[in-house]
């Protein structure tokens, strides 16, 4: 049986490629809007570099992008905590706590 290109085949429930989040449509729209804005900012920085814009001005724009990415991460983390983590804990899956610690450590490296 052939699979469509974007279909994920799940062999068992512990396979992390099978997990999906379930964001409400308004949250998805918010995240997409923010990421589109960030994408535009990155294109703008590329243009600034091509035009030899003063380094400090580029660094200021990079800082704004980092802040915007942190906002996206906060929204995703909140949804993850209130949705995925709560659901998995209620199913008795305490492994999610170890996963969450690693995720938070990754976010704090930045």
Phi, psi and omega in degrees: 000126181274150180251142171300155186306318186267002182281134177262128179264122181259123179264330175203162186291339180277355178290113185294338178289347181270343182289142177226149173266162182230077180278137174299151182307318179298325179291316177302315180298317179299312181297317180297318178299314179297316181292324175297320178296317179298318178301318177296320178297321180295317176300322178297320179294320177301318178295322179297320179294317178300327182268008179057041177295150181306133185307317183299324179293322178292318179298322177299318178293321177299320178297320178296321179293318178299319178296318179295320177295321177298323178295319177298315180299320180296318179296315180295319180295318178299314178297322179296315180296312185283340182249279187303311184294313180300316180298313183292323176295319180294338176272002179086010182270091182278353176300334180299331179293319176297318178299318181295320178300315179297317180299315180295321177299320178298318180294326184282345177294338188280000000 
